[in-house]
């Protein structure tokens, strides 16, 4: 069965006919116009006659705000996106006309179509705001092809008026596939009123929701013991696991001795990261909800951290004569930042008792941190250790107290508060990779040695 379309020789307006009654009859197959619902609109699939005088198709309709919309497509394609809708709608009236080479259009063909929720509407309906550590968390799913923005507010104190006000925290794009975001507002409050507004691609607010959540307070938890089978333990050079919990978050202890062959830090042996590397296990002594893990870097490593013996530069560790006091110098190879982790997985176990049977414990994925190992080459200022340096002040210019007073540099891996139940006692840290920042001689590069270091480890839990 075929549809007959009457075509006017003159240009027609949207919903009217020309006075010229001379019509051209064009036959379309039954399935020549097929409309399917889509996010924020619909997709029109069309099959036009193979006529060289036909150049395209026009569709006219009103969007959800009552604005007249004209969508066009040429014969070089077979589909057209109909946009302009937020919440799902049924039976939207529209008019289809065929366009000719001479500029004329056919008589209008009435159609109707239905739409699905737009991406921002889907987001605002599905987004979750939950109580978090010293703040709150946002969690949502999204399609792989997504457009839209959302604005995050909380009820706080206006910095200018000192009165309660709706304070904008951030505006973000909706991420394809979804996202989880953890926020810790500067204004500390036990209860937080959170407002999220979703915006479409045309700048319209399509919906908003409000939540009241608890900002659960956190504090540093004492670490009972750290287990790591690949640690370099050397009392002469002052390296080992004990220095991960000595309270020195920025390297101030070195300034007490100012000895370039004593380090007061943790460093692994070779093969400390990547496939087959040993995990680090942390026992905090009790089952409790866990908020985050922090890994600290030295603020001032000093160029002497890569010397052999009596101050001889160690540019390529395999060419140095091995001396008893140079284990760390050879492993660092004067490139401290190439040993800092950039890819870490964190697992947890709620095993309550004392045990070292880590292989047979039940572990759940708690969190992850991952950056490209080359990100420091492209955007050093965006790295968590930016501001550290491989030089020190001139001798006598700084004391341990001076350095202790400086703000530390650390990587913090935050965990979702929801879903932890009573919490966990044991953590497992898997180190997958380190940064690539400084150039190294080929025989001493960390891509071969895979050495790991950081200066301090802290665990934060619910108070």
Tab-separated table of C-alpha atoms in Angstrom:
chain	number	residue	atom	x	y	z
A	1	UNK	CA	0.000	0.000	0.000
A	2	UNK	CA	1.346	3.451	-0.789
A	3	UNK	CA	0.784	6.946	0.549
A	4	UNK	CA	0.055	9.718	-1.917
A	5	UNK	CA	1.589	13.098	-1.105
A	6	UNK	CA	0.292	16.183	-2.845
A	7	UNK	CA	3.120	18.550	-3.682
A	8	UNK	CA	2.655	22.235	-4.312
A	9	UNK	CA	4.768	24.022	-6.868
A	10	UNK	CA	5.003	27.113	-4.665
A	11	UNK	CA	6.547	27.510	-1.219
A	12	UNK	CA	4.012	26.602	1.486
A	13	UNK	CA	3.751	27.926	5.004
A	14	UNK	CA	3.785	25.556	7.980
A	15	UNK	CA	0.174	24.628	8.347
A	16	UNK	CA	-1.436	26.100	5.179
A	17	UNK	CA	-1.755	25.486	1.462
A	18	UNK	CA	-1.023	27.756	-1.490
A	19	UNK	CA	-3.782	29.107	-3.688
A	20	UNK	CA	-2.071	27.269	-6.547
A	21	UNK	CA	-4.090	24.059	-6.831
A	22	UNK	CA	-1.780	22.346	-9.308
A	23	UNK	CA	-0.469	19.361	-7.341
A	24	UNK	CA	2.265	16.828	-7.947
A	25	UNK	CA	1.514	13.336	-6.777
A	26	UNK	CA	4.439	11.557	-5.082
A	27	UNK	CA	4.164	8.047	-3.753
A	28	UNK	CA	5.910	7.000	-0.505
A	29	UNK	CA	6.089	3.513	0.877
A	30	UNK	CA	4.259	2.758	4.118
A	31	UNK	CA	7.501	2.740	6.117
A	32	UNK	CA	8.976	5.822	4.459
A	33	UNK	CA	8.634	7.805	7.711
A	34	UNK	CA	9.493	5.998	10.955
A	35	UNK	CA	9.877	7.854	14.256
A	36	UNK	CA	11.491	6.328	17.364
A	37	UNK	CA	11.708	7.898	20.831
A	38	UNK	CA	15.141	9.111	21.963
A	39	UNK	CA	16.595	10.957	24.966
A	40	UNK	CA	15.236	14.506	24.886
A	41	UNK	CA	13.436	14.010	21.566
A	42	UNK	CA	13.077	11.443	18.810
A	43	UNK	CA	14.785	10.066	15.705
A	44	UNK	CA	13.011	10.327	12.364
A	45	UNK	CA	14.140	7.767	9.803
A	46	UNK	CA	13.039	8.497	6.246
A	47	UNK	CA	13.279	7.037	2.757
A	48	UNK	CA	12.646	9.616	-0.002
A	49	UNK	CA	11.986	8.810	-3.664
A	50	UNK	CA	15.045	8.759	-5.904
A	51	UNK	CA	14.126	11.959	-7.672
A	52	UNK	CA	16.880	14.469	-8.562
A	53	UNK	CA	14.453	17.345	-7.887
A	54	UNK	CA	13.996	16.277	-4.242
A	55	UNK	CA	16.749	17.783	-2.054
A	56	UNK	CA	15.660	17.151	1.513
A	57	UNK	CA	13.075	17.052	4.243
A	58	UNK	CA	11.722	19.599	6.780
A	59	UNK	CA	10.059	18.840	10.133
A	60	UNK	CA	8.206	21.532	12.092
A	61	UNK	CA	6.913	21.216	15.668
A	62	UNK	CA	6.833	23.030	19.007
A	63	UNK	CA	9.341	22.098	21.732
A	64	UNK	CA	8.501	21.682	25.425
A	65	UNK	CA	8.666	25.454	25.940
A	66	UNK	CA	6.265	26.206	23.063
A	67	UNK	CA	8.999	27.445	20.715
A	68	UNK	CA	8.573	26.672	17.007
A	69	UNK	CA	11.334	24.343	15.853
A	70	UNK	CA	12.423	23.641	12.273
A	71	UNK	CA	14.667	20.637	11.681
A	72	UNK	CA	16.056	19.881	8.228
A	73	UNK	CA	17.996	17.114	6.543
A	74	UNK	CA	19.230	16.519	3.018
A	75	UNK	CA	18.919	13.445	0.839
A	76	UNK	CA	22.551	12.649	1.731
A	77	UNK	CA	21.315	11.110	4.971
A	78	UNK	CA	18.399	8.954	6.039
A	79	UNK	CA	17.710	10.203	9.578
A	80	UNK	CA	16.978	13.413	11.472
A	81	UNK	CA	17.165	14.150	15.205
A	82	UNK	CA	14.140	15.926	16.708
A	83	UNK	CA	15.278	17.801	19.823
A	84	UNK	CA	13.951	20.260	22.397
A	85	UNK	CA	12.301	18.139	25.105
A	86	UNK	CA	13.033	17.409	28.750
A	87	UNK	CA	10.679	14.960	30.409
A	88	UNK	CA	9.282	12.055	28.402
A	89	UNK	CA	6.304	13.110	26.257
A	90	UNK	CA	3.813	11.252	24.051
A	91	UNK	CA	1.964	12.190	20.863
A	92	UNK	CA	3.820	15.368	19.987
A	93	UNK	CA	2.252	16.741	16.749
A	94	UNK	CA	4.597	17.630	13.895
A	95	UNK	CA	4.469	18.387	10.172
A	96	UNK	CA	6.780	16.903	7.560
A	97	UNK	CA	7.376	18.499	4.160
A	98	UNK	CA	9.630	17.510	1.308
A	99	UNK	CA	11.933	20.155	-0.134
A	100	UNK	CA	12.613	20.611	-3.856
A	101	UNK	CA	15.532	22.000	-5.761
A	102	UNK	CA	13.545	25.074	-6.817
A	103	UNK	CA	12.895	25.952	-3.165
A	104	UNK	CA	9.318	24.752	-2.981
A	105	UNK	CA	7.943	22.319	-0.410
A	106	UNK	CA	5.283	19.638	-0.460
A	107	UNK	CA	1.997	19.854	1.369
A	108	UNK	CA	2.334	19.111	5.063
A	109	UNK	CA	2.254	15.497	6.225
A	110	UNK	CA	1.057	15.255	9.843
A	111	UNK	CA	2.906	12.881	12.159
A	112	UNK	CA	3.178	12.412	15.925
A	113	UNK	CA	6.125	11.230	17.979
A	114	UNK	CA	7.032	10.397	21.566
A	115	UNK	CA	10.183	11.256	23.507
A	116	UNK	CA	12.227	9.835	26.373
A	117	UNK	CA	13.605	11.738	29.343
A	118	UNK	CA	16.513	13.951	28.316
A	119	UNK	CA	19.960	13.303	29.772
A	120	UNK	CA	19.658	16.076	32.401
A	121	UNK	CA	16.176	14.859	33.417
A	122	UNK	CA	17.412	11.267	33.669
A	123	UNK	CA	20.298	12.564	35.767
A	124	UNK	CA	18.181	14.608	38.185
A	125	UNK	CA	15.777	11.698	38.687
A	126	UNK	CA	18.510	9.140	39.363
A	127	UNK	CA	21.258	11.108	41.138
A	128	UNK	CA	21.885	10.181	44.785
A	129	UNK	CA	23.323	12.383	47.519
A	130	UNK	CA	24.464	10.489	50.596
A	131	UNK	CA	26.081	11.239	53.932
A	132	UNK	CA	29.856	11.316	53.697
A	133	UNK	CA	33.059	11.918	55.571
A	134	UNK	CA	33.178	15.553	56.723
A	135	UNK	CA	30.793	16.207	53.863
A	136	UNK	CA	28.731	14.218	51.381
A	137	UNK	CA	28.952	12.143	48.209
A	138	UNK	CA	27.170	12.325	44.853
A	139	UNK	CA	26.605	9.177	42.845
A	140	UNK	CA	24.862	8.795	39.483
A	141	UNK	CA	24.630	6.681	36.344
A	142	UNK	CA	24.478	8.151	32.838
A	143	UNK	CA	24.365	6.941	29.210
A	144	UNK	CA	27.590	6.674	27.223
A	145	UNK	CA	26.518	9.574	24.992
A	146	UNK	CA	25.423	12.356	27.274
A	147	UNK	CA	25.041	16.155	27.282
A	148	UNK	CA	24.172	18.476	30.132
A	149	UNK	CA	25.413	20.253	33.235
A	150	UNK	CA	24.544	20.215	36.919
A	151	UNK	CA	25.076	22.779	39.660
A	152	UNK	CA	25.781	21.820	43.281
A	153	UNK	CA	24.703	24.112	46.129
A	154	UNK	CA	24.539	23.866	49.880
A	155	UNK	CA	22.850	26.009	52.519
A	156	UNK	CA	25.645	27.839	54.262
A	157	UNK	CA	26.856	31.266	55.268
A	158	UNK	CA	27.332	33.900	52.581
A	159	UNK	CA	30.899	35.173	52.886
A	160	UNK	CA	29.828	38.738	52.104
A	161	UNK	CA	26.562	39.101	54.009
A	162	UNK	CA	27.357	36.601	56.795
A	163	UNK	CA	23.766	35.398	56.454
A	164	UNK	CA	22.437	31.968	55.538
A	165	UNK	CA	22.363	31.602	51.785
A	166	UNK	CA	22.454	29.076	48.966
A	167	UNK	CA	26.160	28.705	48.218
A	168	UNK	CA	27.278	27.402	44.824
A	169	UNK	CA	29.985	24.775	45.278
A	170	UNK	CA	30.642	23.709	41.703
A	171	UNK	CA	29.243	23.322	38.206
A	172	UNK	CA	30.109	20.076	36.434
A	173	UNK	CA	29.359	18.328	33.186
A	174	UNK	CA	27.418	15.068	33.330
A	175	UNK	CA	30.029	12.358	32.766
A	176	UNK	CA	29.368	9.549	30.295
A	177	UNK	CA	28.735	6.307	32.161
A	178	UNK	CA	28.211	8.045	35.513
A	179	UNK	CA	30.444	9.241	38.311
A	180	UNK	CA	31.027	9.297	42.059
A	181	UNK	CA	32.107	12.587	43.647
A	182	UNK	CA	33.099	13.258	47.262
A	183	UNK	CA	32.802	16.773	48.690
A	184	UNK	CA	34.049	18.262	51.951
A	185	UNK	CA	32.711	21.830	52.312
A	186	UNK	CA	34.926	24.387	54.030
A	187	UNK	CA	32.095	25.346	56.366
A	188	UNK	CA	31.886	22.511	58.901
A	189	UNK	CA	28.311	21.517	59.748
A	190	UNK	CA	26.930	18.320	61.239
A	191	UNK	CA	23.911	18.477	58.905
A	192	UNK	CA	24.114	19.631	55.295
A	193	UNK	CA	21.288	20.749	53.005
A	194	UNK	CA	22.356	19.957	49.439
A	195	UNK	CA	20.618	21.238	46.311
A	196	UNK	CA	21.375	19.998	42.785
A	197	UNK	CA	20.025	21.680	39.658
A	198	UNK	CA	20.248	20.063	36.209
A	199	UNK	CA	20.693	22.198	33.083
A	200	UNK	CA	20.109	21.268	29.448
A	201	UNK	CA	22.362	22.135	26.520
A	202	UNK	CA	20.360	25.329	25.882
A	203	UNK	CA	20.931	26.754	29.370
A	204	UNK	CA	17.522	25.863	30.827
A	205	UNK	CA	17.182	24.416	34.340
A	206	UNK	CA	15.161	21.250	33.807
A	207	UNK	CA	14.831	20.126	37.397
A	208	UNK	CA	16.229	20.298	40.906
A	209	UNK	CA	16.239	18.215	44.080
A	210	UNK	CA	17.216	18.789	47.690
A	211	UNK	CA	18.641	16.451	50.344
A	212	UNK	CA	19.631	16.748	53.992
A	213	UNK	CA	22.586	14.557	54.869
A	214	UNK	CA	24.941	13.981	57.791
A	215	UNK	CA	28.546	15.119	57.520
A	216	UNK	CA	30.254	12.365	59.509
A	217	UNK	CA	33.347	13.573	61.316
A	218	UNK	CA	36.679	11.811	60.746
A	219	UNK	CA	40.043	11.654	62.435
A	220	UNK	CA	43.443	10.049	62.010
A	221	UNK	CA	43.477	6.471	63.264
A	222	UNK	CA	46.509	4.847	64.837
A	223	UNK	CA	48.042	2.164	62.635
A	224	UNK	CA	48.808	-0.989	64.583
A	225	UNK	CA	51.192	-2.489	62.038
A	226	UNK	CA	52.160	-2.394	58.354
A	227	UNK	CA	53.162	-5.547	56.511
A	228	UNK	CA	55.139	-5.306	53.289
A	229	UNK	CA	57.510	-8.028	52.140
A	230	UNK	CA	59.512	-5.920	49.653
A	231	UNK	CA	60.619	-3.072	51.934
A	232	UNK	CA	64.280	-2.029	51.997
A	233	UNK	CA	65.174	-2.205	55.690
A	234	UNK	CA	68.497	-0.612	56.579
A	235	UNK	CA	69.121	1.031	59.948
A	236	UNK	CA	72.389	2.589	58.771
A	237	UNK	CA	70.616	4.554	56.017
A	238	UNK	CA	67.463	4.979	58.113
A	239	UNK	CA	64.992	3.401	55.715
A	240	UNK	CA	62.185	0.973	56.526
A	241	UNK	CA	58.509	0.520	57.252
A	242	UNK	CA	58.819	2.178	60.654
A	243	UNK	CA	59.274	5.569	58.968
A	244	UNK	CA	55.807	5.364	57.397
A	245	UNK	CA	54.258	5.983	60.824
A	246	UNK	CA	56.837	8.193	62.574
A	247	UNK	CA	54.763	11.380	62.227
A	248	UNK	CA	57.107	13.036	59.723
A	249	UNK	CA	54.737	14.012	56.924
A	250	UNK	CA	57.062	16.297	54.966
A	251	UNK	CA	60.654	15.172	55.552
A	252	UNK	CA	61.652	17.396	58.482
A	253	UNK	CA	63.653	14.645	60.230
A	254	UNK	CA	66.438	14.886	57.663
A	255	UNK	CA	67.097	18.470	58.763
A	256	UNK	CA	68.025	17.200	62.208
A	257	UNK	CA	71.033	15.298	60.865
A	258	UNK	CA	71.505	16.840	57.375
A	259	UNK	CA	73.286	13.633	56.343
A	260	UNK	CA	72.779	12.819	52.658
A	261	UNK	CA	73.197	9.105	53.417
A	262	UNK	CA	70.397	8.954	55.988
A	263	UNK	CA	66.843	9.221	54.718
A	264	UNK	CA	64.239	8.524	57.450
A	265	UNK	CA	61.710	7.229	54.948
A	266	UNK	CA	60.283	4.168	53.233
A	267	UNK	CA	61.540	2.798	49.935
A	268	UNK	CA	60.948	-0.558	48.299
A	269	UNK	CA	63.447	-2.860	46.747
A	270	UNK	CA	63.214	-3.381	42.993
A	271	UNK	CA	59.878	-4.624	41.574
A	272	UNK	CA	57.886	-2.570	44.058
A	273	UNK	CA	55.126	-1.693	41.568
A	274	UNK	CA	53.361	-3.334	38.677
A	275	UNK	CA	52.432	-6.904	37.874
A	276	UNK	CA	53.629	-9.366	40.465
A	277	UNK	CA	54.596	-6.715	43.016
A	278	UNK	CA	53.887	-7.311	46.688
A	279	UNK	CA	50.801	-5.612	48.210
A	280	UNK	CA	51.095	-3.527	51.347
A	281	UNK	CA	48.826	-4.602	54.214
A	282	UNK	CA	47.757	-2.181	56.933
A	283	UNK	CA	46.262	-3.285	60.265
A	284	UNK	CA	44.468	-0.469	62.106
A	285	UNK	CA	43.650	-2.702	65.061
A	286	UNK	CA	39.833	-2.624	65.010
A	287	UNK	CA	36.858	-2.852	62.682
A	288	UNK	CA	35.635	0.672	61.918
A	289	UNK	CA	34.318	2.638	58.904
A	290	UNK	CA	37.269	3.976	56.894
A	291	UNK	CA	37.236	7.412	55.279
A	292	UNK	CA	40.542	7.755	53.431
A	293	UNK	CA	44.210	6.900	53.087
A	294	UNK	CA	46.922	9.530	52.709
A	295	UNK	CA	50.377	9.044	51.161
A	296	UNK	CA	52.883	11.854	51.763
A	297	UNK	CA	55.934	12.974	49.779
A	298	UNK	CA	59.192	14.596	50.867
A	299	UNK	CA	59.133	18.369	50.436
A	300	UNK	CA	62.900	18.675	49.931
A	301	UNK	CA	64.710	15.536	48.822
A	302	UNK	CA	68.064	17.133	48.025
A	303	UNK	CA	70.344	16.414	45.089
A	304	UNK	CA	72.504	14.259	47.356
A	305	UNK	CA	69.885	11.527	47.302
A	306	UNK	CA	71.618	9.948	44.342
A	307	UNK	CA	75.295	9.827	45.316
A	308	UNK	CA	77.711	6.934	45.692
A	309	UNK	CA	80.171	6.583	48.511
A	310	UNK	CA	82.076	9.767	49.260
A	311	UNK	CA	79.842	12.166	47.415
A	312	UNK	CA	80.521	10.815	43.907
A	313	UNK	CA	77.513	11.440	41.650
A	314	UNK	CA	75.535	8.323	40.812
A	315	UNK	CA	73.940	9.175	37.439
A	316	UNK	CA	73.404	5.585	36.336
A	317	UNK	CA	73.168	3.132	39.183
A	318	UNK	CA	74.472	0.089	37.304
A	319	UNK	CA	77.755	1.930	36.632
A	320	UNK	CA	78.402	2.747	40.299
A	321	UNK	CA	80.645	0.755	42.550
A	322	UNK	CA	78.302	-0.720	45.133
A	323	UNK	CA	79.101	0.513	48.619
A	324	UNK	CA	77.372	-0.404	51.843
A	325	UNK	CA	76.082	3.118	52.427
A	326	UNK	CA	74.501	3.543	49.013
A	327	UNK	CA	71.510	1.229	48.788
A	328	UNK	CA	69.020	4.087	48.608
A	329	UNK	CA	71.165	6.296	46.378
A	330	UNK	CA	71.253	3.636	43.703
A	331	UNK	CA	67.535	2.922	43.902
A	332	UNK	CA	66.521	6.579	43.745
A	333	UNK	CA	69.014	7.363	40.973
A	334	UNK	CA	68.494	11.101	41.624
A	335	UNK	CA	64.892	10.856	40.387
A	336	UNK	CA	62.699	10.793	43.490
A	337	UNK	CA	59.422	11.684	41.767
A	338	UNK	CA	59.712	8.761	39.357
A	339	UNK	CA	59.239	6.492	42.394
A	340	UNK	CA	56.026	8.082	43.670
A	341	UNK	CA	52.842	6.074	42.954
A	342	UNK	CA	50.309	7.215	40.361
A	343	UNK	CA	48.074	4.111	40.215
A	344	UNK	CA	46.835	2.462	43.423
A	345	UNK	CA	44.005	0.036	44.235
A	346	UNK	CA	42.759	-0.173	47.826
A	347	UNK	CA	40.958	-3.214	49.225
A	348	UNK	CA	39.546	-3.834	52.699
A	349	UNK	CA	38.658	-6.752	54.947
A	350	UNK	CA	36.464	-6.824	58.040
A	351	UNK	CA	38.351	-9.735	59.578
A	352	UNK	CA	38.175	-8.824	63.291
A	353	UNK	CA	41.019	-10.907	64.747
A	354	UNK	CA	44.802	-10.716	64.671
A	355	UNK	CA	46.046	-12.504	61.565
A	356	UNK	CA	48.663	-12.427	58.842
A	357	UNK	CA	46.878	-14.916	56.602
A	358	UNK	CA	46.244	-12.212	54.039
A	359	UNK	CA	45.948	-14.543	51.050
A	360	UNK	CA	42.916	-16.281	52.524
A	361	UNK	CA	41.077	-13.208	53.749
A	362	UNK	CA	37.982	-11.903	51.973
A	363	UNK	CA	38.738	-8.538	50.345
A	364	UNK	CA	36.390	-5.943	48.855
A	365	UNK	CA	37.395	-3.071	46.577
A	366	UNK	CA	37.244	0.106	48.638
A	367	UNK	CA	38.749	2.729	46.347
A	368	UNK	CA	41.244	3.623	43.648
A	369	UNK	CA	43.537	6.405	42.519
A	370	UNK	CA	44.842	6.502	38.966
A	371	UNK	CA	46.633	9.083	36.848
A	372	UNK	CA	48.565	8.600	33.628
A	373	UNK	CA	52.219	7.958	34.431
A	374	UNK	CA	53.125	10.782	32.039
A	375	UNK	CA	50.727	13.389	33.448
A	376	UNK	CA	53.571	15.144	35.274
A	377	UNK	CA	55.353	15.770	31.979
A	378	UNK	CA	52.303	17.556	30.567
A	379	UNK	CA	50.833	19.188	33.691
A	380	UNK	CA	53.220	19.122	36.620
A	381	UNK	CA	51.267	21.826	38.458
A	382	UNK	CA	48.242	19.511	38.563
A	383	UNK	CA	50.087	16.658	40.292
A	384	UNK	CA	49.577	15.998	43.984
A	385	UNK	CA	53.300	16.378	44.716
A	386	UNK	CA	53.672	19.695	42.893
A	387	UNK	CA	55.653	22.095	45.076
A	388	UNK	CA	58.141	19.490	46.243
A	389	UNK	CA	61.687	19.982	45.001
A	390	UNK	CA	64.874	17.958	44.597
A	391	UNK	CA	66.996	20.744	46.081
A	392	UNK	CA	67.418	21.966	49.659
A	393	UNK	CA	68.053	25.322	51.187
A	394	UNK	CA	71.622	26.328	51.637
A	395	UNK	CA	73.171	24.763	54.704
A	396	UNK	CA	72.052	26.530	57.855
A	397	UNK	CA	69.084	28.271	56.249
A	398	UNK	CA	66.476	25.862	57.612
A	399	UNK	CA	65.869	23.762	60.681
A	400	UNK	CA	63.672	20.766	61.311
A	401	UNK	CA	61.158	23.071	62.971
A	402	UNK	CA	61.063	25.310	59.889
A	403	UNK	CA	60.231	22.383	57.628
A	404	UNK	CA	57.797	20.878	60.124
A	405	UNK	CA	55.750	24.083	59.985
A	406	UNK	CA	55.268	23.861	56.197
A	407	UNK	CA	52.129	22.405	54.612
A	408	UNK	CA	52.717	18.806	53.517
A	409	UNK	CA	52.070	17.376	50.045
A	410	UNK	CA	49.987	14.236	49.972
A	411	UNK	CA	47.822	12.008	47.832
A	412	UNK	CA	44.479	11.196	49.456
A	413	UNK	CA	42.354	8.266	48.338
A	414	UNK	CA	38.814	8.854	49.624
A	415	UNK	CA	36.241	6.118	50.183
A	416	UNK	CA	32.466	6.137	50.070
A	417	UNK	CA	30.841	6.137	53.506
A	418	UNK	CA	27.761	4.221	52.365
A	419	UNK	CA	27.908	0.450	52.159
A	420	UNK	CA	30.685	-0.067	54.712
A	421	UNK	CA	28.460	-1.388	57.486
A	422	UNK	CA	30.555	-1.739	60.637
A	423	UNK	CA	33.667	-1.035	58.610
A	424	UNK	CA	37.027	-2.738	58.168
A	425	UNK	CA	40.192	-3.513	60.087
A	426	UNK	CA	42.650	-4.457	57.342
A	427	UNK	CA	43.548	-2.535	54.202
A	428	UNK	CA	45.446	-3.832	51.183
A	429	UNK	CA	47.247	-1.359	48.915
A	430	UNK	CA	48.223	-2.572	45.442
A	431	UNK	CA	50.704	-0.310	43.642
A	432	UNK	CA	50.341	-0.571	39.871
A	433	UNK	CA	52.627	2.184	38.548
A	434	UNK	CA	54.726	5.262	39.298
A	435	UNK	CA	55.125	8.624	37.566
A	436	UNK	CA	57.461	9.347	34.655
A	437	UNK	CA	58.829	12.845	35.160
A	438	UNK	CA	62.614	13.076	35.285
A	439	UNK	CA	64.893	11.744	32.555
A	440	UNK	CA	67.053	8.833	33.664
A	441	UNK	CA	69.928	6.904	32.192
A	442	UNK	CA	68.597	3.802	30.509
A	443	UNK	CA	70.288	1.261	32.786
A	444	UNK	CA	68.977	2.968	35.904
A	445	UNK	CA	65.496	3.985	34.825
A	446	UNK	CA	62.569	3.142	37.072
A	447	UNK	CA	60.712	1.559	34.172
A	448	UNK	CA	63.165	-1.299	34.714
A	449	UNK	CA	63.763	-1.134	38.461
A	450	UNK	CA	60.121	-0.349	39.466
A	451	UNK	CA	61.082	1.142	42.820
A	452	UNK	CA	58.352	2.588	45.070
A	453	UNK	CA	58.619	5.285	47.720
A	454	UNK	CA	56.548	7.695	49.792
A	455	UNK	CA	57.313	9.268	53.127
A	456	UNK	CA	54.323	8.724	55.422
A	457	UNK	CA	51.082	6.723	55.487
A	458	UNK	CA	47.957	7.772	57.358
A	459	UNK	CA	44.497	6.216	57.685
A	460	UNK	CA	41.417	8.297	58.535
A	461	UNK	CA	38.308	6.714	60.027
A	462	UNK	CA	34.990	7.704	61.603
A	463	UNK	CA	35.371	9.455	64.952
